[in-house]
């Protein structure tokens, strides 16, 4: 298989008042003549390093099990920086979500050929990265129509948004480990992730979201999330999801 084309870029966010790094992963045969779905990935470096996202997406695309897509990873700077941006109560959480919806999406869609529809935009993250992804999708379903959640941190803010959001607008993939009952967090707390995730599942199921949920055998580590990367992509982006129309005039 031919390797993905990896680009390292910097983006200045007015909402955050700072520069962020972007890791952009293009399909090996990327062509500006065709449109692509966009995946915006929190904890971006971790997904490429520990989740083997580029390798798995390439393998699935070559085998015609998913549609080709562009993946944009956003690495966090420090653990505390990550918490301030990703945690629902973080000081920069609202600004980070504005950056995703109102700055990053327009930049990417000007930079790369894409379908420019909420159904063709995907958010993805693990733990707090999953929390901010879900919060952004529930708040801005006309921008983000899909979200992949690997063991999200779920609190009352997230549950309340799930109760109010339009189930016709957002497609969700969601996994949590059966041993995630005492997770050590960056806030120096030990929290039960499993119970609130099950509460979230009950809300999303009862409200009729296009939704996949699984409790896996394991805890809050990449060792357990990595095997589900392929499954999440196949659920979200089966081959022929979008018409690969030519960009030629």
GROMACS .gro file of C-alpha atoms in nm:
model
  249
    1UNK     CA    1   0.000   0.000   0.000
    2UNK     CA    2   0.112   0.354  -0.074
    3UNK     CA    3   0.149   0.569   0.236
    4UNK     CA    4  -0.079   0.858   0.319
    5UNK     CA    5   0.044   1.209   0.253
    6UNK     CA    6   0.100   1.374   0.592
    7UNK     CA    7   0.111   1.754   0.619
    8UNK     CA    8   0.209   1.952   0.928
    9UNK     CA    9   0.049   2.295   0.937
   10UNK     CA   10  -0.008   2.576   1.184
   11UNK     CA   11  -0.337   2.762   1.224
   12UNK     CA   12  -0.397   3.080   1.420
   13UNK     CA   13  -0.733   3.082   1.598
   14UNK     CA   14  -0.888   3.420   1.673
   15UNK     CA   15  -1.137   3.253   1.908
   16UNK     CA   16  -0.857   3.106   2.118
   17UNK     CA   17  -0.600   3.379   2.057
   18UNK     CA   18  -0.328   3.126   1.985
   19UNK     CA   19  -0.165   2.913   1.717
   20UNK     CA   20  -0.252   2.545   1.692
   21UNK     CA   21  -0.077   2.261   1.514
   22UNK     CA   22  -0.264   2.055   1.257
   23UNK     CA   23  -0.167   1.710   1.130
   24UNK     CA   24  -0.341   1.661   0.795
   25UNK     CA   25  -0.358   1.310   0.652
   26UNK     CA   26  -0.450   1.291   0.282
   27UNK     CA   27  -0.535   0.969   0.096
   28UNK     CA   28  -0.233   0.824  -0.090
   29UNK     CA   29  -0.398   0.898  -0.425
   30UNK     CA   30  -0.541   1.235  -0.320
   31UNK     CA   31  -0.658   1.445  -0.613
   32UNK     CA   32  -0.793   1.802  -0.606
   33UNK     CA   33  -1.039   1.690  -0.875
   34UNK     CA   34  -1.250   1.490  -0.629
   35UNK     CA   35  -1.436   1.569  -0.308
   36UNK     CA   36  -1.362   1.407   0.029
   37UNK     CA   37  -1.533   1.375   0.367
   38UNK     CA   38  -1.346   1.547   0.653
   39UNK     CA   39  -1.262   1.392   0.992
   40UNK     CA   40  -1.154   1.639   1.262
   41UNK     CA   41  -0.974   1.442   1.531
   42UNK     CA   42  -0.909   1.565   1.886
   43UNK     CA   43  -0.598   1.420   2.053
   44UNK     CA   44  -0.482   1.400   1.693
   45UNK     CA   45  -0.125   1.287   1.753
   46UNK     CA   46  -0.245   1.005   1.979
   47UNK     CA   47  -0.489   0.877   1.717
   48UNK     CA   48  -0.215   0.854   1.456
   49UNK     CA   49   0.047   0.714   1.696
   50UNK     CA   50  -0.151   0.486   1.927
   51UNK     CA   51  -0.471   0.439   1.728
   52UNK     CA   52  -0.288   0.373   1.399
   53UNK     CA   53  -0.555   0.583   1.230
   54UNK     CA   54  -0.368   0.642   0.903
   55UNK     CA   55  -0.281   0.274   0.860
   56UNK     CA   56  -0.631   0.150   0.940
   57UNK     CA   57  -0.811   0.404   0.722
   58UNK     CA   58  -0.579   0.329   0.431
   59UNK     CA   59  -0.632  -0.047   0.463
   60UNK     CA   60  -1.010  -0.009   0.476
   61UNK     CA   61  -1.016   0.229   0.179
   62UNK     CA   62  -0.795   0.002  -0.033
   63UNK     CA   63  -1.024  -0.292   0.045
   64UNK     CA   64  -1.326  -0.074  -0.043
   65UNK     CA   65  -1.470  -0.106   0.309
   66UNK     CA   66  -1.485   0.271   0.365
   67UNK     CA   67  -1.483   0.578   0.148
   68UNK     CA   68  -1.159   0.773   0.115
   69UNK     CA   69  -1.142   1.071   0.351
   70UNK     CA   70  -0.915   1.344   0.482
   71UNK     CA   71  -0.820   1.325   0.852
   72UNK     CA   72  -0.720   1.640   1.040
   73UNK     CA   73  -0.557   1.572   1.375
   74UNK     CA   74  -0.533   1.846   1.639
   75UNK     CA   75  -0.266   1.761   1.899
   76UNK     CA   76  -0.294   1.905   2.248
   77UNK     CA   77  -0.003   2.112   2.383
   78UNK     CA   78  -0.003   2.001   2.748
   79UNK     CA   79  -0.228   1.794   2.972
   80UNK     CA   80  -0.369   2.106   3.134
   81UNK     CA   81  -0.414   2.280   2.797
   82UNK     CA   82  -0.609   1.973   2.687
   83UNK     CA   83  -0.831   1.990   2.994
   84UNK     CA   84  -0.906   2.362   2.951
   85UNK     CA   85  -1.013   2.308   2.588
   86UNK     CA   86  -1.183   1.967   2.606
   87UNK     CA   87  -1.353   1.952   2.947
   88UNK     CA   88  -1.717   2.075   2.936
   89UNK     CA   89  -1.634   2.317   3.218
   90UNK     CA   90  -1.289   2.413   3.085
   91UNK     CA   91  -1.209   2.784   3.057
   92UNK     CA   92  -1.142   2.754   2.683
   93UNK     CA   93  -1.406   2.492   2.601
   94UNK     CA   94  -1.657   2.725   2.437
   95UNK     CA   95  -1.383   2.910   2.249
   96UNK     CA   96  -1.238   2.579   2.126
   97UNK     CA   97  -1.578   2.468   1.995
   98UNK     CA   98  -1.617   2.803   1.816
   99UNK     CA   99  -1.273   2.746   1.663
  100UNK     CA  100  -1.382   2.404   1.535
  101UNK     CA  101  -1.713   2.522   1.388
  102UNK     CA  102  -1.642   2.874   1.267
  103UNK     CA  103  -1.270   2.881   1.190
  104UNK     CA  104  -1.134   2.534   1.119
  105UNK     CA  105  -1.418   2.405   0.902
  106UNK     CA  106  -1.419   2.707   0.666
  107UNK     CA  107  -1.039   2.691   0.642
  108UNK     CA  108  -1.036   2.320   0.558
  109UNK     CA  109  -1.316   2.348   0.304
  110UNK     CA  110  -1.138   2.631   0.129
  111UNK     CA  111  -0.810   2.438   0.140
  112UNK     CA  112  -0.940   2.097   0.026
  113UNK     CA  113  -1.222   1.978  -0.202
  114UNK     CA  114  -1.505   1.850   0.019
  115UNK     CA  115  -1.882   1.798   0.013
  116UNK     CA  116  -1.950   2.093   0.246
  117UNK     CA  117  -2.243   1.925   0.419
  118UNK     CA  118  -2.287   1.835   0.788
  119UNK     CA  119  -2.323   1.468   0.691
  120UNK     CA  120  -1.975   1.480   0.535
  121UNK     CA  121  -1.807   1.626   0.846
  122UNK     CA  122  -1.697   1.401   1.131
  123UNK     CA  123  -1.566   1.472   1.481
  124UNK     CA  124  -1.364   1.211   1.668
  125UNK     CA  125  -1.201   1.184   2.010
  126UNK     CA  126  -1.123   0.976   2.317
  127UNK     CA  127  -1.204   1.059   2.680
  128UNK     CA  128  -1.221   1.441   2.710
  129UNK     CA  129  -1.152   1.463   2.337
  130UNK     CA  130  -1.471   1.263   2.285
  131UNK     CA  131  -1.658   1.495   2.522
  132UNK     CA  132  -1.574   1.811   2.329
  133UNK     CA  133  -1.646   1.633   2.000
  134UNK     CA  134  -1.992   1.530   2.117
  135UNK     CA  135  -2.065   1.870   2.269
  136UNK     CA  136  -1.968   2.043   1.943
  137UNK     CA  137  -2.184   1.810   1.734
  138UNK     CA  138  -2.486   1.849   1.963
  139UNK     CA  139  -2.450   2.228   1.972
  140UNK     CA  140  -2.380   2.266   1.598
  141UNK     CA  141  -2.556   1.978   1.418
  142UNK     CA  142  -2.586   2.189   1.102
  143UNK     CA  143  -2.205   2.193   1.092
  144UNK     CA  144  -2.113   1.848   1.229
  145UNK     CA  145  -2.337   1.555   1.143
  146UNK     CA  146  -2.125   1.269   1.280
  147UNK     CA  147  -1.922   1.196   1.592
  148UNK     CA  148  -1.704   0.903   1.707
  149UNK     CA  149  -1.667   0.860   2.083
  150UNK     CA  150  -1.406   0.640   2.248
  151UNK     CA  151  -1.483   0.635   2.624
  152UNK     CA  152  -1.610   0.993   2.659
  153UNK     CA  153  -1.618   1.185   2.984
  154UNK     CA  154  -1.990   1.241   3.041
  155UNK     CA  155  -2.138   1.488   3.290
  156UNK     CA  156  -2.471   1.665   3.338
  157UNK     CA  157  -2.384   1.920   3.069
  158UNK     CA  158  -2.342   1.647   2.809
  159UNK     CA  159  -2.655   1.461   2.921
  160UNK     CA  160  -2.864   1.779   2.908
  161UNK     CA  161  -2.745   1.853   2.554
  162UNK     CA  162  -2.830   1.498   2.447
  163UNK     CA  163  -3.183   1.544   2.584
  164UNK     CA  164  -3.237   1.858   2.375
  165UNK     CA  165  -3.052   1.783   2.050
  166UNK     CA  166  -3.231   1.686   1.729
  167UNK     CA  167  -3.181   1.309   1.684
  168UNK     CA  168  -3.230   1.339   1.309
  169UNK     CA  169  -2.918   1.551   1.273
  170UNK     CA  170  -2.630   1.358   1.433
  171UNK     CA  171  -2.498   1.005   1.377
  172UNK     CA  172  -2.300   0.867   1.673
  173UNK     CA  173  -2.055   0.580   1.736
  174UNK     CA  174  -1.995   0.522   2.108
  175UNK     CA  175  -1.790   0.270   2.307
  176UNK     CA  176  -1.703   0.242   2.677
  177UNK     CA  177  -1.513  -0.021   2.878
  178UNK     CA  178  -1.675  -0.242   3.140
  179UNK     CA  179  -1.381  -0.173   3.373
  180UNK     CA  180  -1.401   0.208   3.349
  181UNK     CA  181  -1.548   0.247   3.697
  182UNK     CA  182  -1.246   0.416   3.861
  183UNK     CA  183  -1.068   0.629   3.600
  184UNK     CA  184  -0.787   0.861   3.714
  185UNK     CA  185  -0.838   1.202   3.554
  186UNK     CA  186  -0.614   1.502   3.488
  187UNK     CA  187  -0.816   1.686   3.753
  188UNK     CA  188  -0.671   1.448   4.014
  189UNK     CA  189  -1.003   1.272   4.057
  190UNK     CA  190  -1.102   0.908   4.031
  191UNK     CA  191  -1.433   0.889   3.847
  192UNK     CA  192  -1.682   0.630   3.733
  193UNK     CA  193  -1.703   0.670   3.353
  194UNK     CA  194  -1.917   0.363   3.291
  195UNK     CA  195  -2.239   0.467   3.467
  196UNK     CA  196  -2.276   0.812   3.303
  197UNK     CA  197  -2.192   0.659   2.965
  198UNK     CA  198  -2.475   0.412   3.012
  199UNK     CA  199  -2.703   0.704   3.101
  200UNK     CA  200  -2.598   0.873   2.778
  201UNK     CA  201  -2.672   0.552   2.587
  202UNK     CA  202  -3.022   0.537   2.733
  203UNK     CA  203  -3.095   0.895   2.625
  204UNK     CA  204  -2.954   0.856   2.273
  205UNK     CA  205  -3.132   0.524   2.219
  206UNK     CA  206  -3.467   0.638   2.355
  207UNK     CA  207  -3.457   0.956   2.147
  208UNK     CA  208  -3.391   0.768   1.823
  209UNK     CA  209  -3.043   0.883   1.719
  210UNK     CA  210  -2.865   0.696   1.440
  211UNK     CA  211  -2.646   0.532   1.698
  212UNK     CA  212  -2.407   0.245   1.767
  213UNK     CA  213  -2.312   0.154   2.124
  214UNK     CA  214  -2.087  -0.114   2.269
  215UNK     CA  215  -1.946  -0.194   2.612
  216UNK     CA  216  -1.608  -0.356   2.553
  217UNK     CA  217  -1.405  -0.570   2.790
  218UNK     CA  218  -1.133  -0.335   2.917
  219UNK     CA  219  -1.050  -0.002   3.075
  220UNK     CA  220  -0.956   0.356   2.983
  221UNK     CA  221  -0.650   0.297   2.764
  222UNK     CA  222  -0.547   0.298   2.398
  223UNK     CA  223  -0.478  -0.074   2.429
  224UNK     CA  224  -0.855  -0.120   2.429
  225UNK     CA  225  -0.961   0.166   2.199
  226UNK     CA  226  -0.722   0.090   1.914
  227UNK     CA  227  -0.895  -0.235   1.804
  228UNK     CA  228  -1.219  -0.040   1.751
  229UNK     CA  229  -1.077   0.225   1.515
  230UNK     CA  230  -1.162   0.018   1.207
  231UNK     CA  231  -1.510  -0.061   1.331
  232UNK     CA  232  -1.584   0.305   1.402
  233UNK     CA  233  -1.477   0.408   1.051
  234UNK     CA  234  -1.681   0.133   0.889
  235UNK     CA  235  -1.991   0.234   1.082
  236UNK     CA  236  -1.946   0.600   1.000
  237UNK     CA  237  -1.826   0.594   0.640
  238UNK     CA  238  -1.924   0.283   0.443
  239UNK     CA  239  -1.805   0.282   0.084
  240UNK     CA  240  -2.035   0.479  -0.151
  241UNK     CA  241  -2.170   0.694   0.136
  242UNK     CA  242  -2.117   0.994  -0.092
  243UNK     CA  243  -2.117   1.018  -0.468
  244UNK     CA  244  -1.755   1.064  -0.569
  245UNK     CA  245  -1.847   1.331  -0.816
  246UNK     CA  246  -1.571   1.488  -1.018
  247UNK     CA  247  -1.469   1.844  -0.945
  248UNK     CA  248  -1.404   1.899  -1.316
  249UNK     CA  249  -1.608   2.175  -1.477
   0.00000   0.00000   0.00000
